[in-house]
PDB file of N, CA and C in Angstrom:
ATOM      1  N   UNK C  10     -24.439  14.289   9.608  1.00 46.00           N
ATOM      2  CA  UNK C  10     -24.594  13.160  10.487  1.00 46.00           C
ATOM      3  C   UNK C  10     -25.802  12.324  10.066  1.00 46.00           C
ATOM      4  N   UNK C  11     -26.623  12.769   9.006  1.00 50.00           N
ATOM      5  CA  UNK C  11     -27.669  11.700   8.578  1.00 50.00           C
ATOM      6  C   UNK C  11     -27.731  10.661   7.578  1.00 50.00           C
ATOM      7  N   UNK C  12     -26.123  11.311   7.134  1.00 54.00           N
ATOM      8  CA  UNK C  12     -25.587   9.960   5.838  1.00 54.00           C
ATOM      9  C   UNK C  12     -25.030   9.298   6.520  1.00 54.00           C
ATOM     10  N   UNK C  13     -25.271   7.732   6.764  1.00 51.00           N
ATOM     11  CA  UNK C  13     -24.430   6.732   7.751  1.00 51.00           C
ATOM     12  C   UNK C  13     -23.303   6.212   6.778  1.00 51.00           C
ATOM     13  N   UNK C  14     -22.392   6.530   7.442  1.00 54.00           N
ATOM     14  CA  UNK C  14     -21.054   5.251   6.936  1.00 54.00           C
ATOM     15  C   UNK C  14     -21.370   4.199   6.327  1.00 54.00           C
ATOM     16  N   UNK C  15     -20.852   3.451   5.023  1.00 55.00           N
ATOM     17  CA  UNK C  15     -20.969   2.452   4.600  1.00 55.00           C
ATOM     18  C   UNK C  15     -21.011   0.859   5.383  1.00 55.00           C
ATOM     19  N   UNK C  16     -20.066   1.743   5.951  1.00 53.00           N
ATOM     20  CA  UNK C  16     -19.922  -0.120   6.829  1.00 53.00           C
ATOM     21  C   UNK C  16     -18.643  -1.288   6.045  1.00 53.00           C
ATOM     22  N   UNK C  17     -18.512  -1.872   5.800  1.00 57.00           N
ATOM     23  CA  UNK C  17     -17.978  -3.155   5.329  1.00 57.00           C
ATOM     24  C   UNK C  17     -19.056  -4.270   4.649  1.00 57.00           C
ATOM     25  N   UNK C  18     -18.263  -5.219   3.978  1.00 63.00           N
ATOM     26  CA  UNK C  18     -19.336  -6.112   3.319  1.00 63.00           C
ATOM     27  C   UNK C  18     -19.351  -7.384   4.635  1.00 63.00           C
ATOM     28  N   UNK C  19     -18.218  -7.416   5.862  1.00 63.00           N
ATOM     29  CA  UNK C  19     -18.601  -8.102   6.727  1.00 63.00           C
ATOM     30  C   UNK C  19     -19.049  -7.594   8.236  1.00 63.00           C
ATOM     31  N   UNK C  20     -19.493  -6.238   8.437  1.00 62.00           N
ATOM     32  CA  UNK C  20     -20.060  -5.236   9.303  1.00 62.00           C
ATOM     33  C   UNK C  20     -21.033  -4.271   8.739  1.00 62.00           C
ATOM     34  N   UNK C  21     -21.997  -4.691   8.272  1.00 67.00           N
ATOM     35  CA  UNK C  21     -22.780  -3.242   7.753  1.00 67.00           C
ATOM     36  C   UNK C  21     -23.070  -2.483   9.332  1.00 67.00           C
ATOM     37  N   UNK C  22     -23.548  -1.568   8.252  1.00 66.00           N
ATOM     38  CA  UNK C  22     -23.790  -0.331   9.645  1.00 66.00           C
ATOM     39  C   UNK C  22     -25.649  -0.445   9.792  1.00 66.00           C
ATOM     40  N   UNK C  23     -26.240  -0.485  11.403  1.00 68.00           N
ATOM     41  CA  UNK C  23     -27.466  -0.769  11.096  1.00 68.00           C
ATOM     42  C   UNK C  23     -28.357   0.807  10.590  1.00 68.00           C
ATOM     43  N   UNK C  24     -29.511   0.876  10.410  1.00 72.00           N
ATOM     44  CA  UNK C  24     -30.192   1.976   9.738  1.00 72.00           C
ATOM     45  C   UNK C  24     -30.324   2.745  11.211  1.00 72.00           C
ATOM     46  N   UNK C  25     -30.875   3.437  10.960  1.00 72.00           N
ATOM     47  CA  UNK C  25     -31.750   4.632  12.669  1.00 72.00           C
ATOM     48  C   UNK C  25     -32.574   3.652  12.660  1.00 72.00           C
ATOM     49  N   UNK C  26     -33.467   2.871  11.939  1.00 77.00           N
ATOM     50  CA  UNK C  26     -34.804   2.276  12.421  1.00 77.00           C
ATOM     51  C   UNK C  26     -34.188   1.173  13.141  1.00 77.00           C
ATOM     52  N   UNK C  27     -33.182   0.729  12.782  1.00 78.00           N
ATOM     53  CA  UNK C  27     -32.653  -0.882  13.420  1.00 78.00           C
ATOM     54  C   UNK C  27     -32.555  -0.720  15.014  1.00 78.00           C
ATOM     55  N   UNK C  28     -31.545   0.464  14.550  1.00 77.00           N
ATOM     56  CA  UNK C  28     -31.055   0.856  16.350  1.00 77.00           C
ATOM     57  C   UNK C  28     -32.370   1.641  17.234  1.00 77.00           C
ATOM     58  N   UNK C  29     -33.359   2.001  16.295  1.00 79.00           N
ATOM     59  CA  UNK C  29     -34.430   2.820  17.317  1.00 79.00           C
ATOM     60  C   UNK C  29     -35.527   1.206  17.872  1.00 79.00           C
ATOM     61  N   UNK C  30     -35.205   0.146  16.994  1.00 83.00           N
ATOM     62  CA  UNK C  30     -36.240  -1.035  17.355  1.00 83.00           C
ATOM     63  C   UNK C  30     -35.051  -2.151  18.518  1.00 83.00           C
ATOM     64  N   UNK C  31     -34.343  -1.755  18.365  1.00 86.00           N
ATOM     65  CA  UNK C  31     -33.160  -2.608  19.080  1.00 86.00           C
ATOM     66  C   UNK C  31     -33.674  -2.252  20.668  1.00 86.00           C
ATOM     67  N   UNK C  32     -33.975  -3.750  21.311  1.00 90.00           N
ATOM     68  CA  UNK C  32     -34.090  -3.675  23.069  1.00 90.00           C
ATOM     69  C   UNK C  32     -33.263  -2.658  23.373  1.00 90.00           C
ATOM     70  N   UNK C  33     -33.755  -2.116  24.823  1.00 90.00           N
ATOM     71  CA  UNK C  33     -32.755  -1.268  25.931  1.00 90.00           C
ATOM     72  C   UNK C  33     -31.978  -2.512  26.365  1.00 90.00           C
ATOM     73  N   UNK C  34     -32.416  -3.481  26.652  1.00 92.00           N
ATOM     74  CA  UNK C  34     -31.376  -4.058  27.568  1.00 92.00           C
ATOM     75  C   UNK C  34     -30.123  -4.799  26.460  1.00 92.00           C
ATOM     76  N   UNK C  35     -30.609  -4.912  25.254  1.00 91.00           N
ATOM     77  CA  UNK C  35     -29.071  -5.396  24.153  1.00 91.00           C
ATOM     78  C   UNK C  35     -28.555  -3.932  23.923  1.00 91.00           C
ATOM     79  N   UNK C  36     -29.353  -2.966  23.620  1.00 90.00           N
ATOM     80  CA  UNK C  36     -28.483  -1.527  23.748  1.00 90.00           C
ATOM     81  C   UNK C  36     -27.514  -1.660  24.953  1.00 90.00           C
ATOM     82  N   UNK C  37     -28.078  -1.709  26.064  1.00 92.00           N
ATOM     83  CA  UNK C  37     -27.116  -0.943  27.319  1.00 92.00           C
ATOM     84  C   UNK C  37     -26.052  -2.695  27.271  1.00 92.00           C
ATOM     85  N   UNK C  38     -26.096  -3.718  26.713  1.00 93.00           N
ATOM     86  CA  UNK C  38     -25.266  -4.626  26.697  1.00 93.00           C
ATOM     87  C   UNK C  38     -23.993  -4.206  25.683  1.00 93.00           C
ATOM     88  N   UNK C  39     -24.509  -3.957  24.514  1.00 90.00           N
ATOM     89  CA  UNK C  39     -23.544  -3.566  23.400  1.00 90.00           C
ATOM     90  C   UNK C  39     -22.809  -2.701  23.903  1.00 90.00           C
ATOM     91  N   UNK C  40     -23.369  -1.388  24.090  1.00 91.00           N
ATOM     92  CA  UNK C  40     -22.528  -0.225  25.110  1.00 91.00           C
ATOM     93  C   UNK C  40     -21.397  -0.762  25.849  1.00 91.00           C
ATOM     94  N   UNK C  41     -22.029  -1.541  26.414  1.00 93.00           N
ATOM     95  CA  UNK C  41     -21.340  -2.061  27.645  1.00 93.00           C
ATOM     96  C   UNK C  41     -20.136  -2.655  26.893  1.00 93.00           C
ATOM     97  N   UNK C  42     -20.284  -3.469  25.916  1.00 92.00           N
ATOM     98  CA  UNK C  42     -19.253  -4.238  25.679  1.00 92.00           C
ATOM     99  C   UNK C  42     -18.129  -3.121  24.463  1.00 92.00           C
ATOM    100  N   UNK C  43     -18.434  -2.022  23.906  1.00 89.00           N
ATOM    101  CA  UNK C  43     -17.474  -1.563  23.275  1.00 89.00           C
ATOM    102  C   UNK C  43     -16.952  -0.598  24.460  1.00 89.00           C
ATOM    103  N   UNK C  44     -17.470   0.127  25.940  1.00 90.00           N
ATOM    104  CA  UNK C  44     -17.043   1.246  26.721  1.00 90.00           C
ATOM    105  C   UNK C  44     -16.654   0.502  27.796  1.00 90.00           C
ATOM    106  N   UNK C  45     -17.059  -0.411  28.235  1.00 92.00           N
ATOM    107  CA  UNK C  45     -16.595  -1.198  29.441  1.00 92.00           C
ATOM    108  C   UNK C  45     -17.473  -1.129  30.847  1.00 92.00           C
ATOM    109  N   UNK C  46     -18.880   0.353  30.315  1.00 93.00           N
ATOM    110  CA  UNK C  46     -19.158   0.378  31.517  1.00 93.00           C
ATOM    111  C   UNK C  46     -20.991   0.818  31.025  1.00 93.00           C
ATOM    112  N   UNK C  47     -21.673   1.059  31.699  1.00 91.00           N
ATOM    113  CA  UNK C  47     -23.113   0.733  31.404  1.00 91.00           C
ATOM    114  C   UNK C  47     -23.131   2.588  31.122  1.00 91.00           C
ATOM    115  N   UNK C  48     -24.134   3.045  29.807  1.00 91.00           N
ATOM    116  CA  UNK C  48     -24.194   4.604  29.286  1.00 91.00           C
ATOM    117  C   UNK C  48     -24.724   5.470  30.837  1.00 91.00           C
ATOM    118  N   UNK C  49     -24.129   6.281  31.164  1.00 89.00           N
ATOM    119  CA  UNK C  49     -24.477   7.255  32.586  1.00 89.00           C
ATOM    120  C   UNK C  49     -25.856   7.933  32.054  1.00 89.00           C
ATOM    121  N   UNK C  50     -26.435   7.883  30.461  1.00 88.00           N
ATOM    122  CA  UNK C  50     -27.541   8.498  30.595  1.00 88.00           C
ATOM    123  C   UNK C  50     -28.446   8.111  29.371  1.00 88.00           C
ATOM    124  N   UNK C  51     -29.509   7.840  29.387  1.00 88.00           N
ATOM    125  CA  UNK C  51     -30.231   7.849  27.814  1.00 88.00           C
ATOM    126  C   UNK C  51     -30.819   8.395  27.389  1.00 88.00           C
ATOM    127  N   UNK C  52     -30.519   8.375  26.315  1.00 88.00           N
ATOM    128  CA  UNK C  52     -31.012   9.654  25.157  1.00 88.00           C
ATOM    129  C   UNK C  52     -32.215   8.815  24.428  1.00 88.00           C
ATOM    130  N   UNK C  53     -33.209   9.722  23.830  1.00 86.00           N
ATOM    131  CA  UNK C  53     -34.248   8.865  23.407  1.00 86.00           C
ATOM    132  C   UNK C  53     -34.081   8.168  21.981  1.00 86.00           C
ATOM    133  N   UNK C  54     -32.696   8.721  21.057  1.00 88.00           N
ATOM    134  CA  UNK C  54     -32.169   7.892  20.426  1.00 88.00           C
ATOM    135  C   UNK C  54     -31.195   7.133  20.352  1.00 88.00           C
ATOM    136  N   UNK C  55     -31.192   6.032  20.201  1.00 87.00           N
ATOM    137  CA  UNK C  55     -29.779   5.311  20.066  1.00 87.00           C
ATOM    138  C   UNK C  55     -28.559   5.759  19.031  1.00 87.00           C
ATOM    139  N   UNK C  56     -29.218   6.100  17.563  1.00 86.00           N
ATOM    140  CA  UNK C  56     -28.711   6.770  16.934  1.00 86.00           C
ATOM    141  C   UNK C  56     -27.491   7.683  17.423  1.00 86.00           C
ATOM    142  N   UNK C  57     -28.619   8.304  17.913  1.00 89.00           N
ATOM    143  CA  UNK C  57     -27.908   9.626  18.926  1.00 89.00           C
ATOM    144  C   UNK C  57     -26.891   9.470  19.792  1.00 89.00           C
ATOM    145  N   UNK C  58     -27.242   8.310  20.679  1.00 90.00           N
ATOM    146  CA  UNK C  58     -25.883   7.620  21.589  1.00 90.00           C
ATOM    147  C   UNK C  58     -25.051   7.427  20.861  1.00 90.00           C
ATOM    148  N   UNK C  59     -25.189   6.229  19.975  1.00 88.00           N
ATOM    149  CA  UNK C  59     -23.639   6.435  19.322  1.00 88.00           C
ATOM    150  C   UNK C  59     -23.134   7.110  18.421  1.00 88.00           C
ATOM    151  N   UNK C  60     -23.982   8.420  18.220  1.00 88.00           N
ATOM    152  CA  UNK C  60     -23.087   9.768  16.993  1.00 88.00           C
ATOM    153  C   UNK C  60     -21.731  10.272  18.332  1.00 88.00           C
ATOM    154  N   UNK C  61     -22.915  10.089  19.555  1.00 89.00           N
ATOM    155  CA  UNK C  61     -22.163  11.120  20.572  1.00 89.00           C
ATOM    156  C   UNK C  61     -20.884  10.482  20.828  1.00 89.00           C
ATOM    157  N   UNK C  62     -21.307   8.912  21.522  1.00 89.00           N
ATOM    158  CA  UNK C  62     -19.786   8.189  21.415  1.00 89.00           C
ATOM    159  C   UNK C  62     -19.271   8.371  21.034  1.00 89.00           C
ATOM    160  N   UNK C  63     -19.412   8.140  19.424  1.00 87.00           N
ATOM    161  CA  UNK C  63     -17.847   8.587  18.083  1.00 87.00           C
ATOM    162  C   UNK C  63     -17.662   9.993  18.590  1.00 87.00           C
ATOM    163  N   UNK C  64     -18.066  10.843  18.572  1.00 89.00           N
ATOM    164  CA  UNK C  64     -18.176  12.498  18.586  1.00 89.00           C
ATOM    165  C   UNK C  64     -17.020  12.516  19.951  1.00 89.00           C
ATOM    166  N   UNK C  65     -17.232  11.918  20.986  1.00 88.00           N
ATOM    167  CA  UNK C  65     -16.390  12.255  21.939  1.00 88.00           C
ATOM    168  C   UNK C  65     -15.294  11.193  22.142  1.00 88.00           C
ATOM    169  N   UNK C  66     -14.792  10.121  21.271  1.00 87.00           N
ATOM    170  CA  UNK C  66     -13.688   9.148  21.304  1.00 87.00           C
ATOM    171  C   UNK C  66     -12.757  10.068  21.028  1.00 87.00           C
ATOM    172  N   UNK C  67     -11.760   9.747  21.707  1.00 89.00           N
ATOM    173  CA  UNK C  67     -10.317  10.879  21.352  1.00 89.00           C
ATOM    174  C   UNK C  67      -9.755   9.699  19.783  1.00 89.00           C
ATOM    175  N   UNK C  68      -8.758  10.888  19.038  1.00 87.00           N
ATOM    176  CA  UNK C  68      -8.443  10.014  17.857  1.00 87.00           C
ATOM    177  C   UNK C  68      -7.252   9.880  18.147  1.00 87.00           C
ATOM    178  N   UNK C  69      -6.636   8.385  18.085  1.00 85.00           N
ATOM    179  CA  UNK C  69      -5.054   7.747  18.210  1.00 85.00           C
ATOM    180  C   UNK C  69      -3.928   8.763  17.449  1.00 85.00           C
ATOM    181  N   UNK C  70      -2.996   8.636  18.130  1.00 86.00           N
ATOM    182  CA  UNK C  70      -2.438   9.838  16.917  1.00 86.00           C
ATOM    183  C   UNK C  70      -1.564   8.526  16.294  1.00 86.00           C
ATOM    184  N   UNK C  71      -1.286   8.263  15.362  1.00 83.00           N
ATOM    185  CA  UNK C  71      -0.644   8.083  14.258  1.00 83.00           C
ATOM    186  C   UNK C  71       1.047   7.826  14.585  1.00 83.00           C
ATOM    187  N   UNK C  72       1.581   6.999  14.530  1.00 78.00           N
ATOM    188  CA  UNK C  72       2.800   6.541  15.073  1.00 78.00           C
ATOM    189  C   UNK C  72       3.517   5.368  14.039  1.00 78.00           C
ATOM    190  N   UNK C  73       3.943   6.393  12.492  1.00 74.00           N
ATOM    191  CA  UNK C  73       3.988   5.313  11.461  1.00 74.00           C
ATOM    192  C   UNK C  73       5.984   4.933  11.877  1.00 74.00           C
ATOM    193  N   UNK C  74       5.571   3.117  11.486  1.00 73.00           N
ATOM    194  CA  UNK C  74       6.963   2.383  11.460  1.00 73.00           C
ATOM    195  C   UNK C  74       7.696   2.934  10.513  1.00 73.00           C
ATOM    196  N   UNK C  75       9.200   3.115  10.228  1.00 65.00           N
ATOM    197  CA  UNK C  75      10.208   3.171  10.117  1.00 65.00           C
ATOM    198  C   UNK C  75      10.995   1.741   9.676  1.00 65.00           C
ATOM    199  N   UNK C  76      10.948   1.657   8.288  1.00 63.00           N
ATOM    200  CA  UNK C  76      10.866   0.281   7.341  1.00 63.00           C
ATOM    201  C   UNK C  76      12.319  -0.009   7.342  1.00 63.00           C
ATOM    202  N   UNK C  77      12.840  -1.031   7.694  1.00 56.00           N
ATOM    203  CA  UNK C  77      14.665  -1.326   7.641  1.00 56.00           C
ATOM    204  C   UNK C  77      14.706  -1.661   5.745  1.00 56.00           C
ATOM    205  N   UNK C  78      15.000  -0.891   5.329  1.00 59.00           N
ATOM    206  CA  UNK C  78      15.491  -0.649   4.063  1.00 59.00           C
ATOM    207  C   UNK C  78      16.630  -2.070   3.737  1.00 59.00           C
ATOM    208  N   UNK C  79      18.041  -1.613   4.471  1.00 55.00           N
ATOM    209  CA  UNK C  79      18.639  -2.919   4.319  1.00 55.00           C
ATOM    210  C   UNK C  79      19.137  -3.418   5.481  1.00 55.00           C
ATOM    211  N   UNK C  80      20.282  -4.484   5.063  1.00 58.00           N
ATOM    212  CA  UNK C  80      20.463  -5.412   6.368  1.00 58.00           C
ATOM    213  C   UNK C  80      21.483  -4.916   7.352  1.00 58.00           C
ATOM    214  N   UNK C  81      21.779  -3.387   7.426  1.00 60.00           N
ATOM    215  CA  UNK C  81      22.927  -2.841   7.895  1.00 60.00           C
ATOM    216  C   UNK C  81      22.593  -2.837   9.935  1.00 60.00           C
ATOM    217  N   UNK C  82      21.244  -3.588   9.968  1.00 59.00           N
ATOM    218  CA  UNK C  82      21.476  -3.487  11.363  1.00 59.00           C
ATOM    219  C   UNK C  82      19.964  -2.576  11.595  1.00 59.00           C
ATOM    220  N   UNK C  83      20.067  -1.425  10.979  1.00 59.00           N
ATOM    221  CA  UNK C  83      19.317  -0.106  11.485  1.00 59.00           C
ATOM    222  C   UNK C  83      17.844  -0.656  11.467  1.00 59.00           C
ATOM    223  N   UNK C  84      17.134  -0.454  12.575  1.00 59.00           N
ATOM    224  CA  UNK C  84      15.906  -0.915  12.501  1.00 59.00           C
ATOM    225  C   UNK C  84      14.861   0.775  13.189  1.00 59.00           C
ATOM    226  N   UNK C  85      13.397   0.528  13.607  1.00 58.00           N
ATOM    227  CA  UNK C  85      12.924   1.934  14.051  1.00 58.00           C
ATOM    228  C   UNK C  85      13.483   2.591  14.917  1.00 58.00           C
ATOM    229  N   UNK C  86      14.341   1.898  15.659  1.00 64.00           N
ATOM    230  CA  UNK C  86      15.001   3.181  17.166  1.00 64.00           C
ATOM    231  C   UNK C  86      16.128   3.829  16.541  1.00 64.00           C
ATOM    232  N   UNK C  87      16.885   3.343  15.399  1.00 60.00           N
ATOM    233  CA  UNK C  87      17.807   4.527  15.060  1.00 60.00           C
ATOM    234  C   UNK C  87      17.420   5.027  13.815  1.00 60.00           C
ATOM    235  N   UNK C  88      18.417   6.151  14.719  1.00 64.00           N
ATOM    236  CA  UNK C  88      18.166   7.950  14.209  1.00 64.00           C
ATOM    237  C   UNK C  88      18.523   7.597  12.927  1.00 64.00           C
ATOM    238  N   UNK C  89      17.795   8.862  11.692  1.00 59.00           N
ATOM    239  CA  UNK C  89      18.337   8.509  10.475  1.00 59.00           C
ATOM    240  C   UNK C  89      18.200  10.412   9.969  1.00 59.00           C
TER     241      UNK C  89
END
């Protein structure tokens, strides 16, 4: 957990120092805006808040399409 994710070339990921200098009140805003609701507790790192976030997001399960090959009609709801 101390190697951070790359990020993207249009999202980097910020350092521990970014998020440990980052206001409480744009912290508990950001929160707010990816959970919908203000953090029930703070931890003395931010870091830390959001390892835990990711750590406790449930993962989507995976629900791959079913490609219509040809024009016979058959699309994802039928059986093959």
């Amino acid at each position: 957990m101390d190697t951070p994710a790359p990020g993207t070339e249009d999202s980097s990921i910020p350092s521990k120092e970014t998020l440990a200098a980052m206001p409480v009140e744009a912290f508990v805003a950001a929160w707010r805006t990816i959970t919908g609701e203000p953090p029930a507790i703070m931890l003395s790192s931010h870091a830390a808040m959001i390892a835990l976030l990711i750590a406790s997001t449930p993962v989507a399960p995976l629900q791959p399409t079913i490609p219509v090959w040809n024009g016979d009609g058959a699309d994802a709801s039928t059986r093959r």
